[in-house]
PDB file of C-alpha atoms and ligand atoms in Angstrom:
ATOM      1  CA  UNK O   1      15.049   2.390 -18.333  1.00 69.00           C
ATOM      2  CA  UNK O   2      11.651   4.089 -17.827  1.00 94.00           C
ATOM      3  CA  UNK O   3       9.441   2.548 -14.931  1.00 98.00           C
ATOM      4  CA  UNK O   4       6.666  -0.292 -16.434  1.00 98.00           C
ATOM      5  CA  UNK O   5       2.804  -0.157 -14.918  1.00 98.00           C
ATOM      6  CA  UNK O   6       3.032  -3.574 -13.683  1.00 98.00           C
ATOM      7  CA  UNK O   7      -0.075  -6.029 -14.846  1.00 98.00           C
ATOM      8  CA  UNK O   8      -2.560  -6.770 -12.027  1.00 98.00           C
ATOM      9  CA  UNK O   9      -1.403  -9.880 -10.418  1.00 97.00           C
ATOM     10  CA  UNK O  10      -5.101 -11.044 -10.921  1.00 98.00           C
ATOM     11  CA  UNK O  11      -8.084 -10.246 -13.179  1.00 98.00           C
ATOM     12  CA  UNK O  12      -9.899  -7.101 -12.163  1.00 98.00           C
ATOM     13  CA  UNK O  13     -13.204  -8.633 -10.662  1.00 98.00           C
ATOM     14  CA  UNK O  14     -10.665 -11.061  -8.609  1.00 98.00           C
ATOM     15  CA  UNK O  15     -11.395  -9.251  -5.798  1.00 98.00           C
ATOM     16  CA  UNK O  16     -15.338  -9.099  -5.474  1.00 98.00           C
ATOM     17  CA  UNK O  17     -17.473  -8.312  -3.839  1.00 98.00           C
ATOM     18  CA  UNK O  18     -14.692  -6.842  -1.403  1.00 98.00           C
ATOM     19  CA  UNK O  19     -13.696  -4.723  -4.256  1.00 98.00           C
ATOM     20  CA  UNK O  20     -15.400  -4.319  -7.577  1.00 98.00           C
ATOM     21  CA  UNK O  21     -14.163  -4.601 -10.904  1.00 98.00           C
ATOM     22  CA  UNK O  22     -14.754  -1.042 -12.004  1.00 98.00           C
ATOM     23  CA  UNK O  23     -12.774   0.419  -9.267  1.00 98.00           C
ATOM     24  CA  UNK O  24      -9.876  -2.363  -9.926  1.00 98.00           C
ATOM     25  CA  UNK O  25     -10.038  -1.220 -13.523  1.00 98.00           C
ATOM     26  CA  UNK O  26     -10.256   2.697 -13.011  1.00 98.00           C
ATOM     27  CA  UNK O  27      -7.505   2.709 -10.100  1.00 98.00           C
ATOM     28  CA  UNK O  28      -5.143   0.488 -12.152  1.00 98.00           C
ATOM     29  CA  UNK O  29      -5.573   1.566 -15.663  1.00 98.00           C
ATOM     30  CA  UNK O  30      -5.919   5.345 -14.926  1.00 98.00           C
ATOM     31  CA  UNK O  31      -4.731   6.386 -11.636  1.00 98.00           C
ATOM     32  CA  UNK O  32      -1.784   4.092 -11.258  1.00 98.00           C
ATOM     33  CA  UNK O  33      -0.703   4.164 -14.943  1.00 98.00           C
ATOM     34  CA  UNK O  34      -0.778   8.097 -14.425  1.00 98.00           C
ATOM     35  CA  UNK O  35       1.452   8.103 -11.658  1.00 98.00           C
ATOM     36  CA  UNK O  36       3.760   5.938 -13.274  1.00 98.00           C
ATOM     37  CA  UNK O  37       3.826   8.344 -16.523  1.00 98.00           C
ATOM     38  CA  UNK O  38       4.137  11.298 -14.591  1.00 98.00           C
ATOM     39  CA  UNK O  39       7.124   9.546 -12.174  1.00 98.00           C
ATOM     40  CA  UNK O  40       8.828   8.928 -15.773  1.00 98.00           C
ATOM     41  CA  UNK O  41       8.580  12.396 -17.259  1.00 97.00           C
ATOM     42  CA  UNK O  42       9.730  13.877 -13.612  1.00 97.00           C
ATOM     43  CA  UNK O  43      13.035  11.972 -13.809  1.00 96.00           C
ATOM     44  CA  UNK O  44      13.615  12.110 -17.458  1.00 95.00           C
ATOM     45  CA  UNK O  45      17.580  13.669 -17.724  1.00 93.00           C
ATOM     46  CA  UNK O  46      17.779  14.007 -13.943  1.00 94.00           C
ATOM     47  CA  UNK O  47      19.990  12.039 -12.002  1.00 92.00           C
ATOM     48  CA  UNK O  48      17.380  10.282 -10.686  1.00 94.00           C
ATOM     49  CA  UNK O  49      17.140   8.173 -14.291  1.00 93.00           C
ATOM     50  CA  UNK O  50      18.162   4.576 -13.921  1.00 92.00           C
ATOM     51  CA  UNK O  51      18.141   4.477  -9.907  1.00 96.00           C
ATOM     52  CA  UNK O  52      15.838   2.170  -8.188  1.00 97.00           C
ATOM     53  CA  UNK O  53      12.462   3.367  -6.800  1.00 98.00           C
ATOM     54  CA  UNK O  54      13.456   2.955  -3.646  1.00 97.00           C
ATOM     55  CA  UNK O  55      16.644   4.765  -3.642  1.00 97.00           C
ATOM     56  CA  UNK O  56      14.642   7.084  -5.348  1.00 97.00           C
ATOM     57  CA  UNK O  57      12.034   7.021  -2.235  1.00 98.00           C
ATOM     58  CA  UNK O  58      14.744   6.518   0.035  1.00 97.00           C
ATOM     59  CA  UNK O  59      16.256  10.356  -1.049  1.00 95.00           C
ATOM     60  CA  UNK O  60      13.371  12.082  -2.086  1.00 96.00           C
ATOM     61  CA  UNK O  61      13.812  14.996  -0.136  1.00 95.00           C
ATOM     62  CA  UNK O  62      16.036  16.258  -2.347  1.00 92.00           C
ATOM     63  CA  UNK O  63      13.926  16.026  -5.161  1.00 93.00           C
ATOM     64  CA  UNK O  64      10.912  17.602  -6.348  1.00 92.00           C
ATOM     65  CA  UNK O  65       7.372  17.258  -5.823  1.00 96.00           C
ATOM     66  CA  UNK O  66       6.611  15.269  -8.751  1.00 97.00           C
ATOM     67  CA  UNK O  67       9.261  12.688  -7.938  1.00 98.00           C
ATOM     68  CA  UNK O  68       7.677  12.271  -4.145  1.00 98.00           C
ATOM     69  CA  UNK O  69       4.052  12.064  -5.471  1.00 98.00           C
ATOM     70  CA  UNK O  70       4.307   9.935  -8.202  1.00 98.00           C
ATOM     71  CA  UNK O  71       7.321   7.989  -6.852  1.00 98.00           C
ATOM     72  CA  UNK O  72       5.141   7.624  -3.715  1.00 98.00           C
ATOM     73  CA  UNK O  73       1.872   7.008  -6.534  1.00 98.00           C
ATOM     74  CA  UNK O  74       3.988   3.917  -8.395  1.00 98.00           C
ATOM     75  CA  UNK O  75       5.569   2.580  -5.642  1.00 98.00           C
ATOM     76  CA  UNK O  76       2.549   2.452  -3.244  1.00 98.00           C
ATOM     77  CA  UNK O  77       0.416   0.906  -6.156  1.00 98.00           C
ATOM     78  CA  UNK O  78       2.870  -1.476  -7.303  1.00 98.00           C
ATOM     79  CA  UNK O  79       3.026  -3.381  -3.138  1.00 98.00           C
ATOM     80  CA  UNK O  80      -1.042  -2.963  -3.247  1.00 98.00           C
ATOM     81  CA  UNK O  81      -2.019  -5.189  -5.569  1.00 98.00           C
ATOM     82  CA  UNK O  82       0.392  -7.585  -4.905  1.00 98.00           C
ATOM     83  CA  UNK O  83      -0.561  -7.905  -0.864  1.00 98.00           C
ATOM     84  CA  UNK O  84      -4.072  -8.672  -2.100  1.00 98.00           C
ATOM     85  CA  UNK O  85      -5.133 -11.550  -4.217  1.00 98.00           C
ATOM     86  CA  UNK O  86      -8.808 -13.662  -4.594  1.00 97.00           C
ATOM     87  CA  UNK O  87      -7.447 -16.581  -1.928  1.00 93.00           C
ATOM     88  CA  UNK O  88      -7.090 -13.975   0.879  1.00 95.00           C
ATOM     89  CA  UNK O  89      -8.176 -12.950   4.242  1.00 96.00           C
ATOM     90  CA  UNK O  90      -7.934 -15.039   7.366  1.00 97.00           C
ATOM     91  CA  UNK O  91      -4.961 -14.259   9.715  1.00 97.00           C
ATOM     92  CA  UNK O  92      -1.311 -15.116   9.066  1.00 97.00           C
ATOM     93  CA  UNK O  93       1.046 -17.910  10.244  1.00 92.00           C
ATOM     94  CA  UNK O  94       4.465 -18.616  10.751  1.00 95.00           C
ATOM     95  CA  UNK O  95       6.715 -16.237  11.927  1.00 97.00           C
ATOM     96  CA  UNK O  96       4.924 -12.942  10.872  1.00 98.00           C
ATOM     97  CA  UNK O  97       1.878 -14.327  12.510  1.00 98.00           C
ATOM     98  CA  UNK O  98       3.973 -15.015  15.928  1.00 98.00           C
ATOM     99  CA  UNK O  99       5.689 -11.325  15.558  1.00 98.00           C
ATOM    100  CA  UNK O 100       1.631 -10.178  15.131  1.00 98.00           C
ATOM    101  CA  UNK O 101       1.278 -12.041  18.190  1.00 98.00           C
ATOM    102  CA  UNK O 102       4.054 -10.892  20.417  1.00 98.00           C
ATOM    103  CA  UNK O 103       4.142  -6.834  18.860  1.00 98.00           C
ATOM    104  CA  UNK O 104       0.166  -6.147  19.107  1.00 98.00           C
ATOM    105  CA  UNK O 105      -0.837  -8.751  21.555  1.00 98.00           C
ATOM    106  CA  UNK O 106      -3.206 -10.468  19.274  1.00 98.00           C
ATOM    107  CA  UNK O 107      -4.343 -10.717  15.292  1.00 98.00           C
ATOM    108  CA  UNK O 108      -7.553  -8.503  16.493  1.00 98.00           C
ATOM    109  CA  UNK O 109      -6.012  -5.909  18.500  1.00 98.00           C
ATOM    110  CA  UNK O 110      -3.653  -5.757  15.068  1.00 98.00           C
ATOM    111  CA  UNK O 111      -6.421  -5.807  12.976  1.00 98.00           C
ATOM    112  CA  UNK O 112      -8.232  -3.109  15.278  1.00 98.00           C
ATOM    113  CA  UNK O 113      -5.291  -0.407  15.268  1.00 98.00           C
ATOM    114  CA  UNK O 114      -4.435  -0.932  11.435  1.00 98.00           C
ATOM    115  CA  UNK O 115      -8.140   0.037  10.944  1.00 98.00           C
ATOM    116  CA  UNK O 116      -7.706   2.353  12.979  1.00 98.00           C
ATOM    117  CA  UNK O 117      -4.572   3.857  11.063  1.00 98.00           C
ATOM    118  CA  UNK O 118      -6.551   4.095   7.841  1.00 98.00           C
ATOM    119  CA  UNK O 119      -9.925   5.512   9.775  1.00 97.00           C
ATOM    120  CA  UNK O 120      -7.848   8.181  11.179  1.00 97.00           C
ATOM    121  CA  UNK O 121      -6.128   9.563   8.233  1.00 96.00           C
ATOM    122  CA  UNK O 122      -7.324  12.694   7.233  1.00 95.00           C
ATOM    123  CA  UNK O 123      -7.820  13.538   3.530  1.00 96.00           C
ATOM    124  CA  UNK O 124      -6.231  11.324   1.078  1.00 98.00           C
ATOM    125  CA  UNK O 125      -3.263   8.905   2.026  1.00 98.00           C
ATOM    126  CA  UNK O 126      -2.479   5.212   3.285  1.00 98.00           C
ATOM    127  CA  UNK O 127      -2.282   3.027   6.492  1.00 98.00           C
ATOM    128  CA  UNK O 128       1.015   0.736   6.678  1.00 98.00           C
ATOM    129  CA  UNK O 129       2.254  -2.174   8.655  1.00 98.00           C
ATOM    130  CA  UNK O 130       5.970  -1.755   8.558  1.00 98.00           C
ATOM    131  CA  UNK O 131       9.203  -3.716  10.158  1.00 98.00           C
ATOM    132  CA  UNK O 132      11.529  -0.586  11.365  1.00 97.00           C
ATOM    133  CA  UNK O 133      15.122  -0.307  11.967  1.00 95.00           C
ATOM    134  CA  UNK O 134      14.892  -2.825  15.279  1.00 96.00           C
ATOM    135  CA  UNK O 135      13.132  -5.634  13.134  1.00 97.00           C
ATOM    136  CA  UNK O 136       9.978  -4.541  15.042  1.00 98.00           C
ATOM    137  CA  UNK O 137       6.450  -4.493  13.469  1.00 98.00           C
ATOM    138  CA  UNK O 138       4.552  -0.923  13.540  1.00 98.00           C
ATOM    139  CA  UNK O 139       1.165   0.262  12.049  1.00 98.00           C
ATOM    140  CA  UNK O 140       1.718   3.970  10.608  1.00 98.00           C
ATOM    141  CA  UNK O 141      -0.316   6.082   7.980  1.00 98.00           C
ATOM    142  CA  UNK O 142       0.987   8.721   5.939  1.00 98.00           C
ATOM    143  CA  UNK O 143      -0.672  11.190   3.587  1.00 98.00           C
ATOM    144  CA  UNK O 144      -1.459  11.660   0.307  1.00 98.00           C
ATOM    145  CA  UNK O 145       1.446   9.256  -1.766  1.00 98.00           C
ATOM    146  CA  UNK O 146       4.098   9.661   0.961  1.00 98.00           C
ATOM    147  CA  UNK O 147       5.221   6.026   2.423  1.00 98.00           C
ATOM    148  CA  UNK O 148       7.370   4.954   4.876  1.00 98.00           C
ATOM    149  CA  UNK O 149      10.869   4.651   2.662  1.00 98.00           C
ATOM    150  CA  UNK O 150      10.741   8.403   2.409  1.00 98.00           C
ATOM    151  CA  UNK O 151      12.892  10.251   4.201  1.00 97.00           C
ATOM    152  CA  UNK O 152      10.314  13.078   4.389  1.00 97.00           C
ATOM    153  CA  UNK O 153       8.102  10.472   7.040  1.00 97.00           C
ATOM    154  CA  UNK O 154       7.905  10.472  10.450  1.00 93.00           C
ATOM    155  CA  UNK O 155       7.920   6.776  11.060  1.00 96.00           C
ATOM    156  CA  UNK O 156      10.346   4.807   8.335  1.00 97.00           C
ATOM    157  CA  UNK O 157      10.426   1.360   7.617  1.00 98.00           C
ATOM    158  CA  UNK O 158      10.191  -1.469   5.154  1.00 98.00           C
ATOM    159  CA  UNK O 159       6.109  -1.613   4.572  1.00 98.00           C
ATOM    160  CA  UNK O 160       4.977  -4.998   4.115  1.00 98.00           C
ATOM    161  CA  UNK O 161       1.292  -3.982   3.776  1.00 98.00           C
ATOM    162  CA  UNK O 162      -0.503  -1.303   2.786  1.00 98.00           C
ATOM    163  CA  UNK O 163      -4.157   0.376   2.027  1.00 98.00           C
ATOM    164  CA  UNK O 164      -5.020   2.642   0.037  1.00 98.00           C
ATOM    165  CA  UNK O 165      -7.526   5.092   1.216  1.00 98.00           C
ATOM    166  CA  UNK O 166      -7.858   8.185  -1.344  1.00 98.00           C
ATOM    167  CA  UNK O 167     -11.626   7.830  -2.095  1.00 98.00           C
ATOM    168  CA  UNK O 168     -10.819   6.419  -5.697  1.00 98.00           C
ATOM    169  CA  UNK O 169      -9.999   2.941  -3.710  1.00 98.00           C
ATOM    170  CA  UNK O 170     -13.440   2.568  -2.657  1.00 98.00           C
ATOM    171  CA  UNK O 171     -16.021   5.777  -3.228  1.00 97.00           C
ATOM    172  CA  UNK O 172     -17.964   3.806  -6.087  1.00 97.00           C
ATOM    173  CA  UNK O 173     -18.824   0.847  -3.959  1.00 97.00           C
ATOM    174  CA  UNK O 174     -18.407   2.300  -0.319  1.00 98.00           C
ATOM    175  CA  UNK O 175     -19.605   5.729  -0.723  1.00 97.00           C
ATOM    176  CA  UNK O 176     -17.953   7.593   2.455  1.00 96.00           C
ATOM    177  CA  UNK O 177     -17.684   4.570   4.417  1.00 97.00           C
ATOM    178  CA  UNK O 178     -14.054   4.164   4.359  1.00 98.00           C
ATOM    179  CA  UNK O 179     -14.439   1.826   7.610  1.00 98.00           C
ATOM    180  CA  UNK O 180     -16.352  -0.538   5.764  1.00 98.00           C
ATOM    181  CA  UNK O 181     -14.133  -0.761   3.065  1.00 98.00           C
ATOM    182  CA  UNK O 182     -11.072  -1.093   5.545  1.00 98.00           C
ATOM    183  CA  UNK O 183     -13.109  -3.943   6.718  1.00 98.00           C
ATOM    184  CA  UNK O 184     -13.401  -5.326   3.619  1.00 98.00           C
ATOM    185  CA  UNK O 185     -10.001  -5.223   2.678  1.00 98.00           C
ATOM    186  CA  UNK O 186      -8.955  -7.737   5.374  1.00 98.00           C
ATOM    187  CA  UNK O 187     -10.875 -10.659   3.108  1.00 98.00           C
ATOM    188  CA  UNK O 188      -8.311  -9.943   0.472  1.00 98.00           C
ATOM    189  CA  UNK O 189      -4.799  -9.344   2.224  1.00 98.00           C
ATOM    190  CA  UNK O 190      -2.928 -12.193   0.597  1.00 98.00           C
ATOM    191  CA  UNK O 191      -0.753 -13.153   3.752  1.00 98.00           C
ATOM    192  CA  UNK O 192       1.632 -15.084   1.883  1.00 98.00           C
ATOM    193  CA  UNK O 193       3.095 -12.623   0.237  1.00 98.00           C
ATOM    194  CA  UNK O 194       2.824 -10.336   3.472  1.00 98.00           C
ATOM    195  CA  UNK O 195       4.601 -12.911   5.187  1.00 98.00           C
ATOM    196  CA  UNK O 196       7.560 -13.330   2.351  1.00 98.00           C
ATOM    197  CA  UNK O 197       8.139  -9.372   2.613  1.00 98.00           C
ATOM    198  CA  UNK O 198       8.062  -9.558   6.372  1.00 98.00           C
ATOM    199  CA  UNK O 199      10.601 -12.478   6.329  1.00 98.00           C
ATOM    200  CA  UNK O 200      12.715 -10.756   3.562  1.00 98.00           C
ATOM    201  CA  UNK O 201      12.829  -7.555   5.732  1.00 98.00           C
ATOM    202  CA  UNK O 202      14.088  -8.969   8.920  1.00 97.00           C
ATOM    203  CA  UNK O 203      17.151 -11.208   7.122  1.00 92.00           C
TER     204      UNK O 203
HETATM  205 MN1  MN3 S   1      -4.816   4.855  -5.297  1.00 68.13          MN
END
C-alpha cells in the first residue's frame, strides 16, 4: 500500500487572509504531493513497504536520506493541515489548556516561546509543541523535514502541533517576515484537534 496525499481538510482560501489560497494550493498540490511521491518511490521493494509512517519515522536512522526527507515531508504535512482549520485561533481549554497553564506558566508565555521556536530556526525547518516520554509538554524546532518521532532528533516526542517555516509556507504573502506569519498562524491553530492529539498522547 503506497502512501495517499491526503485532501485538505478545508478549501484552499479557508484560511485567509492568515494564509492565502495560492500558497494553500502550491504547498499542497506541489510540495506536499512531491514529498509523498518521492517517500513512495524511496520505499518501493525495501522493507520499509507496508510499515506505518511512524515506525517508519520512528527508525529512520537506518534508512536513507530520501526516506527521512520525504517521510519527514508527508508526515509533517499530513499533522499541518489538520491542526489548522477556518474556526481557529483563540487559546485552548480543557486539559491541554490547564497542562499550557501549569508547563509554560501562561497561554502567552506559550505562545511567546513557540514563536520563538519557529523565529529561531535557521534555514528551512519547523517549530513543534510536543508531549515527551514524562507526559510533559515541550516547544522544539527541528530542521529541514526532520520531526520529533525521528530518532535522528534531539528532543523526541509525540508533536501535537506544528509550523511550517520553509519560505514556501509563507514567502508569497509574508515576504521575509516569517514572524509575522508565525503570528498569523495562531488565528488558525484549530485547538480541537490539538487538544484530541494531546489527550490521545498522554492515555
Ligand atoms: Mn512545507
Amino acid at each position: 500500500m503506497a502512501f495517499e496525499l491526503p485532501k485538505l481538510p478545508y478549501e484552499k482560501d479557508a484560511l485567509e487572509p492568515h494564509i492565502d489560497a495560492k500558497t494553500m494550493e502550491i504547498h499542497h498540490g506541489k510540495h506536499h504531493a512531491g514529498y509523498t511521491k518521492k517517500l513512495n518511490a524511496a520505499i518501493e521493494g525495501t522493507d520499509h513497504e507496508g510499515k506505518s509512517i511512524e515506525d517508519i519515522l520512528a527508525n529512520v536512522s537506518a534508512a536513507g536520506a530520501g526516506v527521512r526527507n520525504n517521510g519527514g515531508g508527508f508526515y509533517n504535512h499530513s499533522l499541518f493541515w489538520e491542526v489548522m482549520g477556518p474556526n481557529g485561533g483563540g487559546t485552548p481549554s480543557g486539559s491541554l489548556g490547564d497542562a499550557i497553564n501549569n508547563q509554560f506558566g501562561s497561554f502567552d508565555k506559550f505562545k511567546d516561546e513557540f514563536k520563538n521556536a519557529g523565529g529561531t530556526q535557521f534555514g528551512s525547518g519547523w517549530a513543534w509543541l510536543i508531549v515527551d516520554k514524562n507526559n510533559k509538554l515541550a516547544v522544539t524546532n527541528t530542521p529541514n523535514q526532520d520531526n520529533p518521532l525521528m530518532d535522528v532528533v534531539d528532543e523526541n516526542g509525540t508533536p501535537i502541533l506544528g509550523v511550517d517555516v520553509w519560505e514556501h509556507a509563507y514567502y508569497l504573502n509574508y515576504q521575509n517576515r516569517r514572524p509575522d506569519y508565525l503570528e498569523a498562524f495562531f488565528n488558525v491553530i484549530n485547538w480541537d484537534e490539538v487538544s484530541r492529539r494531546y489527550d490521545e498522547a498522554i492515555s
